[in-house]
PDB file of C-alpha atoms in Angstrom:
ATOM      1  CA  MET A   1      93.222  38.098  73.845  1.00  0.00           C
ATOM      2  CA  THR A   2      93.286  36.353  70.473  1.00  0.00           C
ATOM      3  CA  PRO A   3      94.021  38.106  67.139  1.00  0.00           C
ATOM      4  CA  SER A   4      90.406  37.580  66.084  1.00  0.00           C
ATOM      5  CA  THR A   5      89.236  39.457  69.186  1.00  0.00           C
ATOM      6  CA  HIS A   6      91.550  42.372  68.335  1.00  0.00           C
ATOM      7  CA  LEU A   7      90.103  42.472  64.840  1.00  0.00           C
ATOM      8  CA  LYS A   8      86.512  42.550  66.142  1.00  0.00           C
ATOM      9  CA  LEU A   9      87.305  45.438  68.514  1.00  0.00           C
ATOM     10  CA  ALA A  10      88.974  47.392  65.724  1.00  0.00           C
ATOM     11  CA  LEU A  11      85.858  47.013  63.561  1.00  0.00           C
ATOM     12  CA  LEU A  12      83.499  48.008  66.379  1.00  0.00           C
ATOM     13  CA  MET A  13      85.330  51.232  67.393  1.00  0.00           C
ATOM     14  CA  PRO A  14      84.063  53.424  64.473  1.00  0.00           C
ATOM     15  CA  VAL A  15      80.506  52.180  65.030  1.00  0.00           C
ATOM     16  CA  LEU A  16      80.667  53.039  68.734  1.00  0.00           C
ATOM     17  CA  GLY A  17      82.040  56.484  67.931  1.00  0.00           C
ATOM     18  CA  LEU A  18      79.176  57.225  65.545  1.00  0.00           C
ATOM     19  CA  ALA A  19      76.659  56.005  68.107  1.00  0.00           C
ATOM     20  CA  LEU A  20      78.084  58.377  70.719  1.00  0.00           C
ATOM     21  CA  LEU A  21      78.078  61.346  68.338  1.00  0.00           C
ATOM     22  CA  ALA A  22      74.534  60.766  67.065  1.00  0.00           C
ATOM     23  CA  PRO A  23      72.665  62.168  70.148  1.00  0.00           C
ATOM     24  CA  ALA A  24      74.795  65.307  70.182  1.00  0.00           C
ATOM     25  CA  ARG A  25      74.139  65.900  66.482  1.00  0.00           C
ATOM     26  CA  ALA A  26      70.433  65.231  66.904  1.00  0.00           C
ATOM     27  CA  GLN A  27      70.228  67.910  69.584  1.00  0.00           C
ATOM     28  CA  THR A  28      71.687  70.577  67.296  1.00  0.00           C
ATOM     29  CA  ILE A  29      69.611  69.810  64.183  1.00  0.00           C
ATOM     30  CA  GLY A  30      66.978  72.495  63.620  1.00  0.00           C
ATOM     31  CA  GLN A  31      68.289  74.707  66.404  1.00  0.00           C
ATOM     32  CA  ALA A  32      69.754  78.205  65.998  1.00  0.00           C
ATOM     33  CA  PRO A  33      73.459  78.560  66.790  1.00  0.00           C
ATOM     34  CA  GLN A  34      74.087  79.254  70.432  1.00  0.00           C
ATOM     35  CA  GLY A  35      74.809  82.907  71.111  1.00  0.00           C
ATOM     36  CA  ALA A  36      73.222  84.076  67.828  1.00  0.00           C
ATOM     37  CA  PRO A  37      71.585  87.524  68.170  1.00  0.00           C
ATOM     38  CA  ARG A  38      67.802  87.717  68.219  1.00  0.00           C
ATOM     39  CA  VAL A  39      66.811  89.534  65.013  1.00  0.00           C
ATOM     40  CA  PRO A  40      63.131  90.458  64.544  1.00  0.00           C
ATOM     41  CA  VAL A  41      61.716  90.036  61.036  1.00  0.00           C
ATOM     42  CA  THR A  42      60.769  93.293  59.274  1.00  0.00           C
ATOM     43  CA  HIS A  43      57.457  93.429  57.386  1.00  0.00           C
ATOM     44  CA  SER A  44      57.200  97.078  56.264  1.00  0.00           C
ATOM     45  CA  VAL A  45      59.301 100.152  55.565  1.00  0.00           C
ATOM     46  CA  GLU A  46      57.618 101.949  58.464  1.00  0.00           C
ATOM     47  CA  GLN A  47      58.626  99.119  60.794  1.00  0.00           C
ATOM     48  CA  ALA A  48      62.185  99.246  59.424  1.00  0.00           C
ATOM     49  CA  ASP A  49      62.402 103.002  60.071  1.00  0.00           C
ATOM     50  CA  ALA A  50      61.088 102.528  63.601  1.00  0.00           C
ATOM     51  CA  THR A  51      63.563  99.700  64.178  1.00  0.00           C
ATOM     52  CA  LEU A  52      66.517 101.797  62.998  1.00  0.00           C
ATOM     53  CA  ALA A  53      65.464 104.677  65.255  1.00  0.00           C
ATOM     54  CA  GLN A  54      65.156 102.299  68.212  1.00  0.00           C
ATOM     55  CA  VAL A  55      68.593 100.829  67.439  1.00  0.00           C
ATOM     56  CA  ALA A  56      70.105 104.320  67.592  1.00  0.00           C
ATOM     57  CA  ARG A  57      68.506 104.925  70.995  1.00  0.00           C
ATOM     58  CA  ASP A  58      69.521 101.506  72.305  1.00  0.00           C
ATOM     59  CA  ARG A  59      73.104 101.982  71.111  1.00  0.00           C
ATOM     60  CA  ALA A  60      73.342 105.258  73.035  1.00  0.00           C
ATOM     61  CA  ALA A  61      71.916 103.510  76.113  1.00  0.00           C
ATOM     62  CA  VAL A  62      74.512 100.727  75.809  1.00  0.00           C
ATOM     63  CA  HIS A  63      77.335 103.264  75.811  1.00  0.00           C
ATOM     64  CA  ALA A  64      75.783 105.048  78.786  1.00  0.00           C
ATOM     65  CA  ARG A  65      75.512 101.789  80.746  1.00  0.00           C
ATOM     66  CA  TYR A  66      79.121 100.956  79.917  1.00  0.00           C
ATOM     67  CA  ALA A  67      80.228 104.336  81.270  1.00  0.00           C
ATOM     68  CA  GLN A  68      78.356 103.618  84.513  1.00  0.00           C
ATOM     69  CA  ASP A  69      79.778 100.101  84.756  1.00  0.00           C
ATOM     70  CA  GLU A  70      83.261 101.475  84.165  1.00  0.00           C
ATOM     71  CA  GLN A  71      82.943 103.872  87.077  1.00  0.00           C
ATOM     72  CA  VAL A  72      81.709 101.063  89.319  1.00  0.00           C
ATOM     73  CA  CYS A  73      84.663  98.878  88.288  1.00  0.00           C
ATOM     74  CA  TYR A  74      87.216 101.444  89.444  1.00  0.00           C
ATOM     75  CA  GLY A  75      85.821 101.102  92.949  1.00  0.00           C
ATOM     76  CA  LYS A  76      86.338  97.331  93.045  1.00  0.00           C
ATOM     77  CA  PHE A  77      89.425  95.354  93.991  1.00  0.00           C
ATOM     78  CA  PHE A  78      89.628  93.339  90.741  1.00  0.00           C
ATOM     79  CA  VAL A  79      89.392  96.358  88.441  1.00  0.00           C
ATOM     80  CA  ASN A  80      90.686  94.748  85.243  1.00  0.00           C
ATOM     81  CA  ARG A  81      88.427  91.720  85.467  1.00  0.00           C
ATOM     82  CA  CYS A  82      85.422  93.945  86.075  1.00  0.00           C
ATOM     83  CA  LEU A  83      86.360  96.138  83.095  1.00  0.00           C
ATOM     84  CA  ASP A  84      86.767  93.095  80.856  1.00  0.00           C
ATOM     85  CA  GLN A  85      83.304  91.883  81.818  1.00  0.00           C
ATOM     86  CA  ALA A  86      81.820  95.330  81.151  1.00  0.00           C
ATOM     87  CA  ARG A  87      83.487  95.502  77.736  1.00  0.00           C
ATOM     88  CA  GLU A  88      82.244  92.032  76.815  1.00  0.00           C
ATOM     89  CA  LYS A  89      78.715  92.957  77.842  1.00  0.00           C
ATOM     90  CA  ARG A  90      78.915  96.100  75.709  1.00  0.00           C
ATOM     91  CA  ARG A  91      80.347  94.153  72.748  1.00  0.00           C
ATOM     92  CA  ALA A  92      77.551  91.567  72.873  1.00  0.00           C
ATOM     93  CA  ALA A  93      74.860  94.250  73.108  1.00  0.00           C
ATOM     94  CA  LEU A  94      76.311  96.234  70.193  1.00  0.00           C
ATOM     95  CA  ALA A  95      76.622  93.077  68.081  1.00  0.00           C
ATOM     96  CA  GLU A  96      72.956  92.262  68.648  1.00  0.00           C
ATOM     97  CA  LEU A  97      71.924  95.811  67.754  1.00  0.00           C
ATOM     98  CA  ARG A  98      74.093  95.696  64.629  1.00  0.00           C
ATOM     99  CA  ALA A  99      72.362  92.498  63.477  1.00  0.00           C
ATOM    100  CA  VAL A 100      68.951  94.137  63.917  1.00  0.00           C
ATOM    101  CA  GLU A 101      70.174  97.236  62.067  1.00  0.00           C
ATOM    102  CA  VAL A 102      71.493  95.193  59.142  1.00  0.00           C
ATOM    103  CA  GLU A 103      68.196  93.284  58.784  1.00  0.00           C
ATOM    104  CA  ALA A 104      66.089  96.468  58.763  1.00  0.00           C
ATOM    105  CA  SER A 105      68.419  98.225  56.300  1.00  0.00           C
ATOM    106  CA  HIS A 106      68.375  95.188  54.006  1.00  0.00           C
ATOM    107  CA  PHE A 107      64.565  95.196  54.015  1.00  0.00           C
ATOM    108  CA  LYS A 108      64.502  98.860  52.970  1.00  0.00           C
ATOM    109  CA  ARG A 109      66.978  98.272  50.149  1.00  0.00           C
ATOM    110  CA  GLN A 110      65.060  95.222  48.921  1.00  0.00           C
ATOM    111  CA  ASP A 111      61.794  97.166  49.056  1.00  0.00           C
ATOM    112  CA  SER A 112      63.362  99.898  46.911  1.00  0.00           C
ATOM    113  CA  VAL A 113      64.552  97.327  44.368  1.00  0.00           C
ATOM    114  CA  ASP A 114      61.120  95.663  44.257  1.00  0.00           C
ATOM    115  CA  LYS A 115      59.403  99.000  43.665  1.00  0.00           C
ATOM    116  CA  ARG A 116      61.857  99.844  40.891  1.00  0.00           C
ATOM    117  CA  ASP A 117      61.256  96.490  39.183  1.00  0.00           C
ATOM    118  CA  ALA A 118      57.493  96.923  39.470  1.00  0.00           C
ATOM    119  CA  GLU A 119      57.746 100.421  37.977  1.00  0.00           C
ATOM    120  CA  LEU A 120      59.804  99.141  35.041  1.00  0.00           C
ATOM    121  CA  ALA A 121      57.361  96.305  34.434  1.00  0.00           C
ATOM    122  CA  GLU A 122      54.431  98.743  34.465  1.00  0.00           C
ATOM    123  CA  ARG A 123      56.209 101.044  32.016  1.00  0.00           C
ATOM    124  CA  ALA A 124      56.963  98.139  29.691  1.00  0.00           C
ATOM    125  CA  ARG A 125      53.315  97.064  29.804  1.00  0.00           C
ATOM    126  CA  LYS A 126      52.084 100.582  28.966  1.00  0.00           C
ATOM    127  CA  ASP A 127      54.589 100.907  26.122  1.00  0.00           C
ATOM    128  CA  ALA A 128      53.428  97.598  24.663  1.00  0.00           C
ATOM    129  CA  GLU A 129      49.788  98.713  24.900  1.00  0.00           C
ATOM    130  CA  GLU A 130      50.560 102.041  23.208  1.00  0.00           C
ATOM    131  CA  GLN A 131      52.461 100.350  20.389  1.00  0.00           C
ATOM    132  CA  ALA A 132      49.642  97.858  19.877  1.00  0.00           C
ATOM    133  CA  ALA A 133      47.088 100.694  19.807  1.00  0.00           C
ATOM    134  CA  ARG A 134      49.093 102.651  17.234  1.00  0.00           C
ATOM    135  CA  ALA A 135      49.523  99.560  15.060  1.00  0.00           C
ATOM    136  CA  ALA A 136      45.765  98.886  15.154  1.00  0.00           C
ATOM    137  CA  GLN A 137      44.812 102.376  13.926  1.00  0.00           C
ATOM    138  CA  PRO A 138      44.035 102.461  10.117  1.00  0.00           C
ATOM    139  CA  ARG A 139      46.318 104.615   8.023  1.00  0.00           C
ATOM    140  CA  PRO A 140      44.588 107.335   5.936  1.00  0.00           C
ATOM    141  CA  ALA A 141      44.603 106.681   2.172  1.00  0.00           C
ATOM    142  CA  LYS A 142      46.619 109.066   0.032  1.00  0.00           C
ATOM    143  CA  THR A 143      44.670 111.262  -2.435  1.00  0.00           C
ATOM    144  CA  PRO A 144      46.119 112.194  -5.852  1.00  0.00           C
ATOM    145  CA  ALA A 145      46.512 115.768  -4.750  1.00  0.00           C
ATOM    146  CA  ALA A 146      48.241 114.707  -1.581  1.00  0.00           C
ATOM    147  CA  ALA A 147      50.622 112.522  -3.611  1.00  0.00           C
ATOM    148  CA  ASP A 148      51.950 115.629  -5.384  1.00  0.00           C
ATOM    149  CA  ASP A 149      52.485 117.476  -2.133  1.00  0.00           C
ATOM    150  CA  LYS A 150      55.736 117.349  -0.305  1.00  0.00           C
ATOM    151  CA  PRO A 151      55.923 114.578   2.276  1.00  0.00           C
ATOM    152  CA  VAL A 152      54.951 115.727   5.706  1.00  0.00           C
ATOM    153  CA  ALA A 153      57.438 114.932   8.425  1.00  0.00           C
ATOM    154  CA  ALA A 154      56.140 112.339  10.831  1.00  0.00           C
ATOM    155  CA  PRO A 155      55.681 113.489  14.406  1.00  0.00           C
ATOM    156  CA  LYS A 156      58.617 112.774  16.590  1.00  0.00           C
ATOM    157  CA  ALA A 157      58.112 109.557  18.506  1.00  0.00           C
ATOM    158  CA  GLY A 158      58.450 109.517  22.264  1.00  0.00           C
ATOM    159  CA  PRO A 159      61.348 107.907  24.065  1.00  0.00           C
ATOM    160  CA  THR A 160      61.727 104.201  23.509  1.00  0.00           C
ATOM    161  CA  LEU A 161      61.693 101.598  26.240  1.00  0.00           C
ATOM    162  CA  ALA A 162      65.484 101.339  26.097  1.00  0.00           C
ATOM    163  CA  GLU A 163      65.813 105.125  26.468  1.00  0.00           C
ATOM    164  CA  ARG A 164      63.415 105.132  29.409  1.00  0.00           C
ATOM    165  CA  GLN A 165      65.331 102.262  30.971  1.00  0.00           C
ATOM    166  CA  ALA A 166      68.632 104.130  30.541  1.00  0.00           C
ATOM    167  CA  GLU A 167      67.133 107.284  32.060  1.00  0.00           C
ATOM    168  CA  HIS A 168      65.713 105.321  34.974  1.00  0.00           C
ATOM    169  CA  ASP A 169      69.048 103.562  35.532  1.00  0.00           C
ATOM    170  CA  ALA A 170      70.835 106.917  35.570  1.00  0.00           C
ATOM    171  CA  ARG A 171      68.382 108.261  38.151  1.00  0.00           C
ATOM    172  CA  GLU A 172      68.778 105.096  40.202  1.00  0.00           C
ATOM    173  CA  GLN A 173      72.565 105.402  40.127  1.00  0.00           C
ATOM    174  CA  ARG A 174      72.339 109.010  41.291  1.00  0.00           C
ATOM    175  CA  ARG A 175      69.957 108.009  44.056  1.00  0.00           C
ATOM    176  CA  GLN A 176      72.220 105.177  45.198  1.00  0.00           C
ATOM    177  CA  ALA A 177      75.232 107.506  45.155  1.00  0.00           C
ATOM    178  CA  GLU A 178      73.315 110.011  47.286  1.00  0.00           C
ATOM    179  CA  GLU A 179      72.238 107.243  49.674  1.00  0.00           C
ATOM    180  CA  ALA A 180      75.818 105.993  49.940  1.00  0.00           C
ATOM    181  CA  ALA A 181      77.061 109.499  50.677  1.00  0.00           C
ATOM    182  CA  GLY A 182      74.320 109.939  53.261  1.00  0.00           C
ATOM    183  CA  ALA A 183      75.141 106.571  54.837  1.00  0.00           C
ATOM    184  CA  ALA A 184      78.805 107.548  54.998  1.00  0.00           C
ATOM    185  CA  ARG A 185      77.893 110.813  56.708  1.00  0.00           C
ATOM    186  CA  ARG A 186      75.622 109.031  59.153  1.00  0.00           C
ATOM    187  CA  ALA A 187      78.316 106.451  59.897  1.00  0.00           C
ATOM    188  CA  ALA A 188      80.838 109.238  60.476  1.00  0.00           C
ATOM    189  CA  ASN A 189      78.405 111.006  62.799  1.00  0.00           C
ATOM    190  CA  VAL A 190      77.757 107.787  64.715  1.00  0.00           C
ATOM    191  CA  ALA A 191      81.484 107.099  64.998  1.00  0.00           C
ATOM    192  CA  ALA A 192      82.113 110.654  66.205  1.00  0.00           C
ATOM    193  CA  TYR A 193      79.302 110.357  68.737  1.00  0.00           C
ATOM    194  CA  GLU A 194      80.574 107.013  70.003  1.00  0.00           C
ATOM    195  CA  ARG A 195      84.102 108.416  70.218  1.00  0.00           C
ATOM    196  CA  LYS A 196      82.863 111.379  72.251  1.00  0.00           C
ATOM    197  CA  GLN A 197      80.899 109.033  74.493  1.00  0.00           C
ATOM    198  CA  GLN A 198      84.000 106.908  75.014  1.00  0.00           C
ATOM    199  CA  GLU A 199      86.170 109.937  75.735  1.00  0.00           C
ATOM    200  CA  SER A 200      83.573 111.285  78.144  1.00  0.00           C
ATOM    201  CA  ALA A 201      83.379 107.918  79.906  1.00  0.00           C
ATOM    202  CA  GLU A 202      87.168 107.761  80.156  1.00  0.00           C
ATOM    203  CA  ARG A 203      87.327 111.292  81.583  1.00  0.00           C
ATOM    204  CA  LYS A 204      84.643 110.485  84.134  1.00  0.00           C
ATOM    205  CA  ALA A 205      86.420 107.275  85.077  1.00  0.00           C
ATOM    206  CA  ALA A 206      89.727 109.123  85.461  1.00  0.00           C
ATOM    207  CA  ILE A 207      88.079 111.759  87.650  1.00  0.00           C
ATOM    208  CA  ALA A 208      86.425 109.065  89.765  1.00  0.00           C
ATOM    209  CA  LYS A 209      89.756 107.263  90.121  1.00  0.00           C
ATOM    210  CA  LYS A 210      91.522 110.455  91.170  1.00  0.00           C
ATOM    211  CA  LYS A 211      88.810 111.180  93.713  1.00  0.00           C
ATOM    212  CA  GLN A 212      89.124 107.657  95.069  1.00  0.00           C
ATOM    213  CA  GLU A 213      92.902 107.945  95.319  1.00  0.00           C
ATOM    214  CA  ALA A 214      92.625 111.375  96.961  1.00  0.00           C
ATOM    215  CA  GLY A 215      90.104 110.002  99.435  1.00  0.00           C
ATOM    216  CA  ALA A 216      92.374 107.071 100.242  1.00  0.00           C
ATOM    217  CA  LYS A 217      95.350 109.399 100.780  1.00  0.00           C
ATOM    218  CA  ARG A 218      93.272 111.696 102.956  1.00  0.00           C
ATOM    219  CA  ALA A 219      92.042 108.773 105.036  1.00  0.00           C
ATOM    220  CA  ALA A 220      95.605 107.475 105.431  1.00  0.00           C
ATOM    221  CA  ARG A 221      96.833 110.922 106.431  1.00  0.00           C
ATOM    222  CA  GLU A 222      94.036 111.348 108.959  1.00  0.00           C
ATOM    223  CA  GLU A 223      94.758 107.888 110.350  1.00  0.00           C
ATOM    224  CA  ALA A 224      98.452 108.736 110.710  1.00  0.00           C
ATOM    225  CA  GLU A 225      97.617 112.011 112.440  1.00  0.00           C
ATOM    226  CA  ARG A 226      95.208 110.217 114.766  1.00  0.00           C
ATOM    227  CA  LYS A 227      97.842 107.654 115.712  1.00  0.00           C
ATOM    228  CA  LYS A 228     100.387 110.425 116.212  1.00  0.00           C
ATOM    229  CA  ALA A 229      97.989 112.293 118.474  1.00  0.00           C
ATOM    230  CA  GLU A 230      97.253 109.131 120.432  1.00  0.00           C
ATOM    231  CA  ALA A 231     100.963 108.470 120.843  1.00  0.00           C
ATOM    232  CA  ALA A 232     101.542 112.038 122.047  1.00  0.00           C
ATOM    233  CA  ALA A 233      98.667 111.766 124.489  1.00  0.00           C
ATOM    234  CA  ALA A 234      99.986 108.453 125.780  1.00  0.00           C
ATOM    235  CA  ALA A 235     103.446 109.951 126.221  1.00  0.00           C
ATOM    236  CA  ALA A 236     102.019 112.935 128.090  1.00  0.00           C
ATOM    237  CA  ALA A 237      99.998 110.670 130.359  1.00  0.00           C
ATOM    238  CA  SER A 238     103.066 108.549 131.073  1.00  0.00           C
ATOM    239  CA  ALA A 239     105.085 111.652 131.945  1.00  0.00           C
ATOM    240  CA  LEU A 240     102.420 112.815 134.398  1.00  0.00           C
ATOM    241  CA  LYS A 241     102.418 109.440 136.142  1.00  0.00           C
ATOM    242  CA  GLN A 242     106.158 109.676 136.696  1.00  0.00           C
TER     243      GLN A 242
END
C-alpha cells in the first residue's frame, strides 16, 4: 500500500464515522427519552386536585403490590434476585407517580401566581380610573367668607397602590408560609405512612419466612420419622423370617 493510499484512508475515516452515526441520531431526533415517565398535561385546578388524589391512591397500591411480591419472593429459590426485581418495579412506579405529582402541583402553583397577577392588574386599573375621575372633577371656587374661615382638613385618602401592593405581598407571604407548613406536614404524614407500610411488609415477610422454615423442618422431621419407622418395620420383618 502506497503512502498516498494511507493518506486517502486517513481522510475518509471521519467521513465514514459520521455516516454511520447519522442514522442513529436521526432516529432519536424528536423522540422522548427512553424510559421517561408518562406525565399527563393538567388543564384545570380541579383536574390537578383529582390527579393528586389519584397519585396518593396509586402510591398506596404500589406499596401494597410490593408487599405481596415480597412475600412471593421468599417462596422462590432465587430470593434475592426476585426481591431486586420487585424493588426495581416499585422504584419505577413511584418515580412515574412522582413525575405526575410534580406536574399537577406545578400547575396549581402557577394558577395561583396567575390569579394574583390578574388581581394586581385589576387593582391598578381601578386605582388609575379613580385617580382620573378625581382629577376630572371641578374644584369649588372659594368665597370671600370661606377665605376667612380656617382651612378644612382634606379627607384622608385611601391606601395607595404601593400600600395595597405591600399588603397583598404580606398576605401572599403568609399564605405561602402556611402552604409550605402544610406541605411539610403532608410529606411527613406520607413518609410515616410509607414507613409503616414498609415495616408491615417486612413483618409479614418475616412471618411468612418463619412459617416456611417451620414447615420445611416439620416435613424433614416427618420424613426422618417415616424412614425410621420403615427401617424398624424392615428389621422386624427380617427377624421374623429368621
